[in-house]
Short mmCIF file of C-alpha atoms in Angstrom, two decimals:
data_model
loop_
_atom_site.label_atom_id
_atom_site.label_comp_id
_atom_site.label_asym_id
_atom_site.label_seq_id
_atom_site.Cartn_x
_atom_site.Cartn_y
_atom_site.Cartn_z
CA UNK A 248 -29.11 171.42 61.74
CA UNK A 249 -31.37 171.45 64.81
CA UNK A 250 -32.91 168.09 64.04
CA UNK A 251 -33.17 166.98 67.71
CA UNK A 252 -34.96 170.15 68.77
CA UNK A 253 -38.28 168.37 68.42
CA UNK A 254 -37.07 164.90 69.31
CA UNK A 255 -38.71 162.41 71.60
CA UNK A 256 -38.08 162.13 75.32
CA UNK A 257 -38.55 165.84 76.02
CA UNK A 258 -38.28 166.88 79.65
CA UNK A 259 -38.99 170.09 81.53
CA UNK A 260 -35.26 170.57 82.03
CA UNK A 261 -33.96 169.48 78.63
CA UNK A 262 -32.04 172.76 78.43
CA UNK A 263 -30.65 174.35 81.60
CA UNK A 264 -28.57 177.54 81.59
CA UNK A 265 -27.35 179.05 84.86
CA UNK A 266 -30.13 177.28 86.75
CA UNK A 267 -33.03 178.31 84.48
CA UNK A 268 -34.68 175.52 82.50
CA UNK A 269 -36.76 174.97 79.36
CA UNK A 270 -38.13 171.90 77.67
CA UNK A 271 -37.18 171.47 74.02
CA UNK A 272 -40.77 172.35 73.07
CA UNK A 273 -40.62 175.53 75.13
CA UNK A 274 -37.27 176.44 73.55
CA UNK A 275 -38.73 175.89 70.07
CA UNK A 276 -41.73 178.08 70.81
CA UNK A 277 -39.67 180.85 72.40
CA UNK A 278 -37.26 180.74 69.47
CA UNK A 279 -40.24 180.82 67.10
CA UNK A 280 -41.30 184.14 68.62
CA UNK A 281 -37.80 185.53 67.96
CA UNK A 282 -37.78 184.11 64.43
CA UNK A 283 -40.99 186.00 63.59
CA UNK A 284 -39.45 189.28 64.77
CA UNK A 285 -36.16 188.90 62.89
CA UNK A 286 -37.34 187.29 59.65
CA UNK A 287 -35.75 188.92 56.62
CA UNK A 288 -32.97 190.68 58.55
CA UNK A 289 -29.49 190.42 57.02
CA UNK A 290 -28.03 189.36 60.39
CA UNK A 291 -28.95 189.10 64.07
CA UNK A 292 -26.39 190.11 66.68
CA UNK A 293 -26.77 188.42 70.07
CA UNK A 294 -25.25 189.75 73.28
CA UNK A 295 -24.05 186.33 74.36
CA UNK A 296 -24.30 186.27 78.12
CA UNK A 297 -24.64 182.84 79.80
CA UNK A 298 -28.44 182.83 79.95
CA UNK A 299 -31.44 181.24 78.28
CA UNK A 300 -31.95 184.45 76.28
CA UNK A 301 -28.73 183.80 74.33
CA UNK A 302 -29.83 180.30 73.40
CA UNK A 303 -33.37 181.38 72.51
CA UNK A 304 -32.11 184.24 70.32
CA UNK A 305 -29.54 182.02 68.60
CA UNK A 306 -32.05 179.30 67.79
CA UNK A 307 -34.57 181.93 66.69
CA UNK A 308 -32.11 183.42 64.23
CA UNK A 309 -31.23 179.99 62.86
CA UNK A 310 -34.90 179.03 62.45
CA UNK A 311 -35.50 182.27 60.55
CA UNK A 312 -32.52 181.67 58.27
CA UNK A 313 -30.81 184.82 59.60
CA UNK A 314 -27.03 184.65 60.27
CA UNK A 315 -26.34 184.89 63.99
CA UNK A 316 -23.53 187.19 65.17
CA UNK A 317 -22.51 186.39 68.78
CA UNK A 318 -21.17 189.45 70.63
CA UNK A 319 -18.90 188.81 73.63
CA UNK A 320 -20.54 190.41 76.69
CA UNK A 321 -17.16 191.66 77.90
CA UNK A 322 -16.22 193.24 74.57
CA UNK A 323 -15.04 196.81 74.92
CA UNK A 324 -16.87 199.65 73.16
CA UNK A 325 -14.56 199.61 70.12
CA UNK A 326 -14.85 195.86 69.62
CA UNK A 327 -18.64 195.82 70.03
CA UNK A 328 -19.07 198.72 67.65
CA UNK A 329 -16.81 197.04 65.08
CA UNK A 330 -18.72 193.74 65.25
CA UNK A 331 -22.11 195.41 64.91
CA UNK A 332 -21.13 197.74 62.09
CA UNK A 333 -18.96 195.27 60.17
CA UNK A 334 -21.57 192.51 60.29
CA UNK A 335 -24.35 194.85 59.20
CA UNK A 336 -26.63 193.44 61.90
CA UNK A 337 -29.58 195.84 62.36
CA UNK A 338 -30.73 194.04 65.53
CA UNK A 339 -28.99 193.24 68.81
CA UNK A 340 -30.79 190.61 70.88
CA UNK A 341 -30.46 191.17 74.63
CA UNK A 342 -32.01 190.03 77.88
CA UNK A 343 -34.34 192.33 79.82
CA UNK A 344 -31.41 193.21 82.09
CA UNK A 345 -29.49 194.62 79.09
CA UNK A 346 -32.21 196.87 77.68
CA UNK A 347 -29.94 199.87 78.21
CA UNK A 348 -27.02 198.37 76.28
CA UNK A 349 -25.21 200.47 73.69
CA UNK A 350 -26.12 199.10 70.25
CA UNK A 351 -24.15 201.49 67.96
CA UNK A 352 -26.93 202.08 65.48
CA UNK A 353 -28.58 198.65 65.78
CA UNK A 354 -32.02 198.29 67.33
CA UNK A 355 -32.30 196.40 70.61
CA UNK A 356 -34.50 193.31 70.58
CA UNK A 357 -35.41 192.11 74.07
CA UNK A 358 -35.69 188.33 74.32
CA UNK A 359 -38.16 186.72 76.72
CA UNK A 360 -37.74 182.93 77.17
CA UNK A 361 -41.37 182.77 78.33
CA UNK A 362 -42.71 184.13 75.03
CA UNK A 363 -44.24 181.66 72.57
CA UNK A 364 -44.62 181.77 68.81
CA UNK A 365 -45.17 179.67 65.71
CA UNK A 366 -42.11 177.65 64.70
CA UNK A 367 -41.09 178.07 61.06
CA UNK A 368 -39.57 175.29 58.98
CA UNK A 369 -35.81 175.35 59.38
CA UNK A 370 -33.90 176.37 56.23
CA UNK A 371 -31.57 173.81 54.71
CA UNK A 372 -28.87 176.10 53.33
CA UNK A 373 -27.25 179.45 54.00
CA UNK A 374 -24.96 181.13 56.50
CA UNK A 375 -25.58 180.07 60.08
CA UNK A 376 -23.07 182.25 61.93
CA UNK A 377 -20.76 185.19 61.51
CA UNK A 378 -18.19 184.58 64.25
CA UNK A 379 -15.56 187.24 64.86
CA UNK A 380 -12.01 186.10 65.41
CA UNK A 381 -8.94 188.17 66.16
CA UNK A 382 -5.55 187.80 64.54
CA UNK A 383 -2.26 189.30 65.61
CA UNK A 384 -3.00 192.58 63.83
CA UNK A 385 -6.04 194.58 62.79
CA UNK A 386 -9.68 194.45 63.80
CA UNK A 387 -11.44 191.09 64.27
CA UNK A 388 -12.61 189.41 61.06
CA UNK A 389 -16.08 187.93 60.58
CA UNK A 390 -15.91 184.21 59.73
CA UNK A 391 -18.82 182.94 57.62
CA UNK A 392 -19.95 179.51 58.83
CA UNK A 393 -22.56 177.73 56.75
CA UNK A 394 -25.33 175.54 58.07
CA UNK A 395 -23.82 172.68 56.10
CA UNK A 396 -20.40 173.12 57.75
CA UNK A 397 -21.89 173.26 61.26
CA UNK A 398 -23.95 170.12 60.62
CA UNK A 399 -20.93 168.25 59.21
CA UNK A 400 -18.81 169.24 62.19
CA UNK A 401 -21.38 168.17 64.77
CA UNK A 402 -22.10 164.89 63.00
CA UNK A 403 -18.39 164.10 62.80
CA UNK A 404 -17.99 164.71 66.53
CA UNK A 405 -21.10 162.71 67.37
CA UNK A 406 -19.52 159.75 65.60
CA UNK A 407 -16.07 160.26 67.15
CA UNK A 408 -17.41 160.75 70.66
CA UNK A 409 -20.31 158.26 70.45
CA UNK A 410 -22.59 161.20 71.36
CA UNK A 411 -26.21 160.05 71.67
CA UNK A 412 -29.59 161.27 72.96
CA UNK A 413 -28.81 159.48 76.22
CA UNK A 414 -26.03 161.96 77.03
CA UNK A 415 -26.26 164.96 79.33
CA UNK A 416 -23.67 167.52 78.28
CA UNK A 417 -22.31 169.78 81.01
CA UNK A 418 -20.15 172.87 80.51
CA UNK A 419 -19.83 176.49 81.57
CA UNK A 420 -17.95 177.88 78.56
CA UNK A 421 -18.56 181.27 76.88
CA UNK A 422 -21.47 181.27 74.42
CA UNK A 423 -19.74 183.36 71.78
CA UNK A 424 -17.15 180.85 70.50
CA UNK A 425 -17.22 177.57 68.59
CA UNK A 426 -16.48 175.53 71.72
CA UNK A 427 -19.23 176.84 73.99
CA UNK A 428 -21.90 177.84 71.47
CA UNK A 429 -21.71 175.55 68.44
CA UNK A 430 -20.39 172.40 70.13
CA UNK A 431 -21.74 173.10 73.58
CA UNK A 432 -25.22 174.48 72.78
CA UNK A 433 -26.12 173.34 69.26
CA UNK A 434 -24.52 169.92 69.77
CA UNK A 435 -27.33 168.65 72.02
CA UNK A 436 -29.92 170.23 69.72
CA UNK A 437 -28.59 168.11 66.86
CA UNK A 438 -27.60 164.90 68.62
CA UNK A 439 -30.32 164.95 71.29
CA UNK A 440 -29.99 164.63 75.04
CA UNK A 441 -29.84 167.30 77.71
CA UNK A 442 -27.72 170.43 78.03
CA UNK A 443 -26.66 171.80 81.40
CA UNK A 444 -24.74 175.08 81.15
CA UNK A 445 -23.43 175.89 84.61
CA UNK A 446 -23.19 179.65 84.07
CA UNK A 447 -19.64 179.66 85.37
CA UNK A 448 -17.33 176.64 84.96
CA UNK A 449 -16.55 176.07 88.63
CA UNK A 450 -15.45 172.69 90.02
CA UNK A 451 -18.43 172.66 92.36
CA UNK A 452 -20.90 173.33 89.54
CA UNK A 453 -19.40 170.60 87.34
CA UNK A 454 -19.41 168.12 90.21
CA UNK A 455 -23.07 168.79 91.03
CA UNK A 456 -24.37 168.57 87.45
CA UNK A 457 -24.38 164.80 87.06
CA UNK A 458 -23.49 164.77 83.39
CA UNK A 459 -22.21 162.02 81.13
CA UNK A 460 -20.23 164.34 78.83
CA UNK A 461 -18.22 167.35 80.03
CA UNK A 462 -16.53 170.15 78.04
CA UNK A 463 -13.78 172.32 79.47
CA UNK A 464 -10.67 174.30 78.60
CA UNK A 465 -7.36 173.60 80.36
CA UNK A 466 -7.96 176.32 82.96
CA UNK A 467 -11.23 174.64 83.94
CA UNK A 468 -9.68 171.17 84.07
CA UNK A 469 -6.70 172.43 86.08
CA UNK A 470 -9.05 173.81 88.72
CA UNK A 471 -11.06 170.61 88.82
CA UNK A 472 -7.92 168.48 89.08
CA UNK A 473 -6.86 170.59 92.06
CA UNK A 474 -10.23 169.98 93.75
CA UNK A 475 -10.15 166.27 94.62
CA UNK A 476 -13.83 165.88 95.62
CA UNK A 477 -14.97 167.62 92.42
CA UNK A 478 -12.69 165.51 90.24
CA UNK A 479 -13.83 162.28 91.88
CA UNK A 480 -17.47 163.33 91.35
CA UNK A 481 -16.88 163.08 87.60
CA UNK A 482 -16.05 159.38 87.80
CA UNK A 483 -19.54 158.50 86.57
CA UNK A 484 -19.12 160.57 83.39
CA UNK A 485 -18.61 158.87 80.07
CA UNK A 486 -16.30 161.43 78.47
CA UNK A 487 -14.24 164.47 79.55
CA UNK A 488 -13.30 166.71 76.62
CA UNK A 489 -10.59 169.38 76.68
CA UNK A 490 -9.87 171.91 73.97
CA UNK A 491 -8.94 175.45 72.92
CA UNK A 492 -5.39 175.10 74.30
CA UNK A 493 -2.99 172.26 75.17
CA UNK A 494 -3.85 170.40 78.38
CA UNK A 495 -0.83 170.18 80.73
CA UNK A 496 0.31 166.58 81.16
CA UNK A 497 0.12 166.74 85.00
CA UNK A 498 -3.55 167.77 84.72
CA UNK A 499 -4.19 164.93 82.25
CA UNK A 500 -2.62 162.45 84.66
CA UNK A 501 -4.39 163.85 87.73
CA UNK A 502 -7.79 163.62 86.05
CA UNK A 503 -7.08 160.05 85.01
CA UNK A 504 -6.18 159.22 88.61
CA UNK A 505 -9.14 160.94 90.29
CA UNK A 506 -11.94 160.65 87.73
CA UNK A 507 -10.95 157.16 86.61
CA UNK A 508 -10.47 158.08 82.98
CA UNK A 509 -8.12 160.14 80.85
CA UNK A 510 -9.64 163.18 79.13
CA UNK A 511 -9.68 163.44 75.37
CA UNK A 512 -8.31 166.45 73.49
CA UNK A 513 -9.48 167.96 70.23
CA UNK A 514 -8.33 170.72 67.86
CA UNK A 515 -10.06 173.24 65.67
CA UNK A 516 -10.37 176.87 64.71
CA UNK A 517 -13.23 179.27 64.11
CA UNK A 518 -12.49 178.98 60.37
CA UNK A 519 -12.47 175.16 60.32
CA UNK A 520 -14.63 174.12 63.28
CA UNK A 521 -13.31 170.98 65.03
CA UNK A 522 -11.09 169.02 62.68
CA UNK A 523 -9.13 166.65 64.93
CA UNK A 524 -10.03 164.66 68.02
CA UNK A 525 -9.20 161.63 70.07
CA UNK A 526 -12.03 159.15 69.70
CA UNK A 527 -14.14 157.96 72.61
CA UNK A 528 -13.07 154.37 71.92
CA UNK A 529 -9.48 155.24 70.98
CA UNK A 530 -6.15 155.67 72.69
CA UNK A 531 -5.86 158.82 74.81
CA UNK A 532 -2.35 160.22 74.67
CA UNK A 533 -1.24 163.27 76.63
CA UNK A 534 -0.54 166.13 74.24
CA UNK A 535 -2.22 164.49 71.25
CA UNK A 536 -5.32 165.82 69.50
CA UNK A 537 -5.93 162.55 67.71
CA UNK A 538 -7.18 161.93 64.20
CA UNK A 539 -9.20 163.83 61.57
CA UNK A 540 -12.94 164.02 62.27
CA UNK A 541 -15.45 162.77 59.69
CA UNK A 542 -14.46 163.69 56.13
CA UNK A 543 -11.76 166.17 57.20
CA UNK A 544 -8.31 165.78 55.61
CA UNK A 545 -5.04 167.22 56.86
CA UNK A 546 -1.50 167.66 55.59
CA UNK A 547 1.80 169.13 56.78
CA UNK A 548 3.72 171.54 54.58
CA UNK A 549 7.23 172.96 54.99
CA UNK A 550 8.10 176.65 54.67
CA UNK A 551 9.08 175.97 51.06
CA UNK A 552 5.77 174.24 50.30
CA UNK A 553 7.11 170.68 50.36
CA UNK A 554 5.27 167.79 52.06
CA UNK A 555 6.51 167.01 55.58
CA UNK A 556 6.90 163.34 56.56
CA UNK A 557 4.59 161.81 59.14
CA UNK A 558 7.34 160.63 61.46
CA UNK A 559 6.13 162.16 64.77
CA UNK A 560 9.11 164.54 64.76
CA UNK A 561 9.17 166.71 61.63
CA UNK A 562 7.47 170.09 62.03
CA UNK A 563 5.21 171.58 59.38
CA UNK A 564 2.30 173.96 58.95
CA UNK A 565 -1.00 172.15 59.38
CA UNK A 566 -3.37 172.61 56.47
CA UNK A 567 -6.98 171.41 56.42
CA UNK A 568 -9.56 170.46 53.79
CA UNK A 569 -13.11 169.17 54.13
CA UNK A 570 -16.78 169.98 54.69
CA UNK A 571 -16.29 171.88 57.97
CA UNK A 572 -14.36 174.76 56.39
CA UNK A 573 -15.87 178.23 56.58
CA UNK A 574 -16.99 180.18 53.52
CA UNK A 575 -14.31 182.79 54.15
CA UNK A 576 -14.19 186.18 55.85
CA UNK A 577 -16.98 188.72 55.57
CA UNK A 578 -15.94 191.45 53.12
CA UNK A 579 -12.28 190.44 53.23
CA UNK A 580 -11.23 188.90 49.90
CA UNK A 581 -7.62 189.74 50.76
CA UNK A 582 -7.77 187.63 53.93
CA UNK A 583 -9.57 184.85 52.03
CA UNK A 584 -6.77 184.70 49.44
CA UNK A 585 -4.09 184.73 52.11
CA UNK A 586 -5.69 181.90 54.11
CA UNK A 587 -6.14 179.45 51.21
CA UNK A 588 -3.68 177.57 49.07
CA UNK A 589 -3.96 177.43 45.29
CA UNK A 590 -5.59 174.00 45.56
CA UNK A 591 -8.14 175.11 48.18
CA UNK A 592 -6.63 173.96 51.49
CA UNK A 593 -6.94 176.21 54.54
CA UNK A 594 -3.69 177.43 56.07
CA UNK A 595 -4.19 177.10 59.81
CA UNK A 596 -0.98 178.92 60.75
CA UNK A 597 -0.42 176.20 63.36
CA UNK A 598 2.71 174.08 63.52
CA UNK A 599 2.16 170.37 64.07
CA UNK A 600 3.70 166.92 63.82
CA UNK A 601 1.89 163.79 62.61
CA UNK A 602 2.92 160.28 63.57
CA UNK A 603 3.01 157.23 61.30
CA UNK A 604 -0.28 156.16 62.91
CA UNK A 605 -1.93 159.48 61.97
CA UNK A 606 -2.05 160.94 65.48
CA UNK A 607 -1.55 164.72 65.47
CA UNK A 608 0.26 166.89 67.99
CA UNK A 609 -0.06 170.67 67.78
CA UNK A 610 3.18 172.49 68.55
CA UNK A 611 1.74 176.00 68.39
CA UNK A 612 1.22 179.03 66.19
CA UNK A 613 3.78 179.54 63.46
CA UNK A 614 3.84 183.25 64.28
CA UNK A 615 4.86 182.82 67.92
CA UNK A 616 5.49 179.11 68.57
CA UNK A 617 7.97 178.25 65.82
CA UNK A 618 11.20 179.66 67.21
CA UNK A 619 14.20 180.10 64.92
CA UNK A 620 17.26 180.15 67.13
CA UNK A 621 20.88 179.92 65.99
CA UNK A 622 19.86 178.22 62.73
CA UNK A 623 17.60 175.67 64.45
CA UNK A 624 13.80 175.44 64.37
CA UNK A 625 12.31 174.80 67.81
CA UNK A 626 8.65 174.16 68.59
CA UNK A 627 7.59 176.04 71.71
CA UNK A 628 5.12 173.31 72.62
CA UNK A 629 7.84 170.68 72.92
CA UNK A 630 9.81 172.83 75.36
CA UNK A 631 6.64 173.66 77.32
CA UNK A 632 5.83 169.95 77.65
CA UNK A 633 9.34 169.23 78.94
CA UNK A 634 9.08 172.02 81.51
CA UNK A 635 5.69 170.76 82.72
CA UNK A 636 7.29 167.38 83.44
CA UNK A 637 9.27 169.00 86.25
CA UNK A 638 7.60 168.22 89.60
CA UNK A 639 7.79 171.87 90.71
CA UNK A 640 6.21 173.34 87.54
CA UNK A 641 2.48 174.05 87.40
CA UNK A 642 2.48 175.56 83.92
CA UNK A 643 4.81 177.12 81.37
CA UNK A 644 4.72 179.19 78.19
CA UNK A 645 7.67 179.52 75.82
CA UNK A 646 8.32 182.28 73.28
CA UNK A 647 11.16 183.36 71.02
CA UNK A 648 12.52 186.62 72.35
CA UNK A 649 14.44 188.84 69.88
CA UNK A 650 18.17 188.18 70.22
CA UNK A 651 20.99 189.92 68.34
CA UNK A 652 23.14 186.79 68.26
CA UNK A 653 20.67 183.92 67.89
CA UNK A 654 17.85 185.71 66.06
CA UNK A 655 15.46 184.43 68.69
CA UNK A 656 16.25 183.12 72.16
CA UNK A 657 14.11 180.39 73.72
CA UNK A 658 12.49 182.15 76.69
CA UNK A 659 10.26 180.41 79.24
CA UNK A 660 7.68 181.94 81.56
CA UNK A 661 7.02 179.45 84.35
CA UNK A 662 4.52 179.16 87.19
CA UNK A 663 6.29 177.20 89.91
CA UNK A 664 4.65 175.13 92.62
CA UNK A 665 7.70 175.17 94.85
CA UNK A 666 11.31 176.28 95.11
CA UNK A 667 13.09 175.96 91.78
CA UNK A 668 15.52 178.17 89.88
CA UNK A 669 15.78 179.08 86.25
CA UNK A 670 19.13 177.33 86.03
CA UNK A 671 17.62 174.12 87.36
CA UNK A 672 14.79 174.25 84.83
CA UNK A 673 17.17 174.95 81.96
CA UNK A 674 19.28 171.95 82.95
CA UNK A 675 16.13 169.82 83.30
CA UNK A 676 15.07 170.59 79.73
CA UNK A 677 18.60 170.10 78.35
CA UNK A 678 18.62 166.58 79.84
CA UNK A 679 15.45 165.69 77.93
CA UNK A 680 15.68 167.60 74.66
CA UNK A 681 18.42 168.71 72.32
CA UNK A 682 20.67 171.30 73.90
CA UNK A 683 19.62 174.01 71.44
CA UNK A 684 16.04 173.65 72.71
CA UNK A 685 16.89 174.59 76.30
CA UNK A 686 15.54 177.94 77.54
CA UNK A 687 18.16 180.68 77.46
CA UNK A 688 16.10 182.60 79.99
CA UNK A 689 13.50 181.49 82.54
CA UNK A 690 11.10 184.00 84.09
CA UNK A 691 9.18 182.84 87.17
CA UNK A 692 5.68 184.33 87.27
CA UNK A 693 2.55 184.02 89.38
CA UNK A 694 0.23 183.66 86.38
CA UNK A 695 0.18 183.63 82.59
CA UNK A 696 -1.97 186.08 80.59
CA UNK A 697 -4.89 184.23 79.01
CA UNK A 698 -7.99 184.93 76.96
CA UNK A 699 -11.53 183.79 77.80
CA UNK A 700 -10.85 180.26 76.51
CA UNK A 701 -7.65 179.81 78.48
CA UNK A 702 -5.20 180.32 75.62
CA UNK A 703 -1.97 181.98 76.68
CA UNK A 704 -1.55 185.44 75.14
CA UNK A 705 2.00 185.06 73.89
CA UNK A 706 2.15 188.48 72.29
CA UNK A 707 1.71 189.88 75.79
CA UNK A 708 4.63 187.75 76.98
CA UNK A 709 6.79 188.89 74.07
CA UNK A 710 6.21 192.47 75.12
CA UNK A 711 7.81 191.58 78.46
CA UNK A 712 10.97 190.23 76.82
#
């Protein structure tokens, strides 16, 4: 899985995190020291701050064959305690600055990137990660990701993105999710090339990094698109990748104008890794997440379980099959059964449409983005895209608010760039989409609630309805 960790062309700054650098050989040796200390443990929790210590601890756990459990550094006491106790991790790897961290029964293991140790042979099989993901209810569930699934996902993306040892990957994403940790940190350690993690994903940091491949979430790309010098500085990059949430079309167009190329979008989940992506050599369509990656297969299913036609209009639940699927949820056979179909496909819970050419467009979560209003089914994503086409709209989020007459009323929360009224926006959408898709209510806001990856927290918006 880490096959490029001892590749040729090593440099003193092969891995850079928040300005601190290691060669690949130094990373291997530092990780070897961690591997010797954690060997035989059932799991290794890692307090995943943006520092070399997180990367060293993660690689050390993987070399030792110990499942790595990333812990968000901003997790509250309840969430951290749940992750540590539920995962059964007896060790919490931290930097020297976090030696006083609360470990809830686990033992603190201080990681020193300058330490050196013997490097064990990397295991071929087993669980690589236990990544915790939250649903709409209950405590976060631990997703079991195998080494085989991670390798298949990274190899599929390397092929789709033409990712080679000549690339320098730049990003500043959190190191406790699939996007920032598995793609953004392990990707270069499998495909080769350099990694530059900017610590924070600021436009200035991205512009100064001189990368060929950049990862970002829509919030990051929106800020870069608004900073003309930073966006123009990315013109020498080979590929700009956006994920974790839909990229607003105006941001897509602005990046294409300033950086000289359109970004590509991809789709995945913690439970499936990245399953869909625009290819580096393929068409880049705003709002599209492209085609299945590697050996991944997809299908659309109606609420009654019938196949949905690939006509670029019909909505269905996206289901996924293939080598990147997780091995289920830790200690949750009930959740495993609920998430899989009888023939083994994973139920993503996302609503999508697929075109005749196989291109996928994600409409949103079935739980909050499939709005049933007056007998019609409306995809929130379609209405959001229409709203973002208005010249005075910076961003928009649409939910189905409870309504005694309609069941749910299409309700839009909009960040406006200039003077515009709710009535004007409603009329704008009605001119472009079916009348039943127009917002019944428009709420102008200064910002939308988001999580660390930039996804809009729609449950929080529903509570305002």
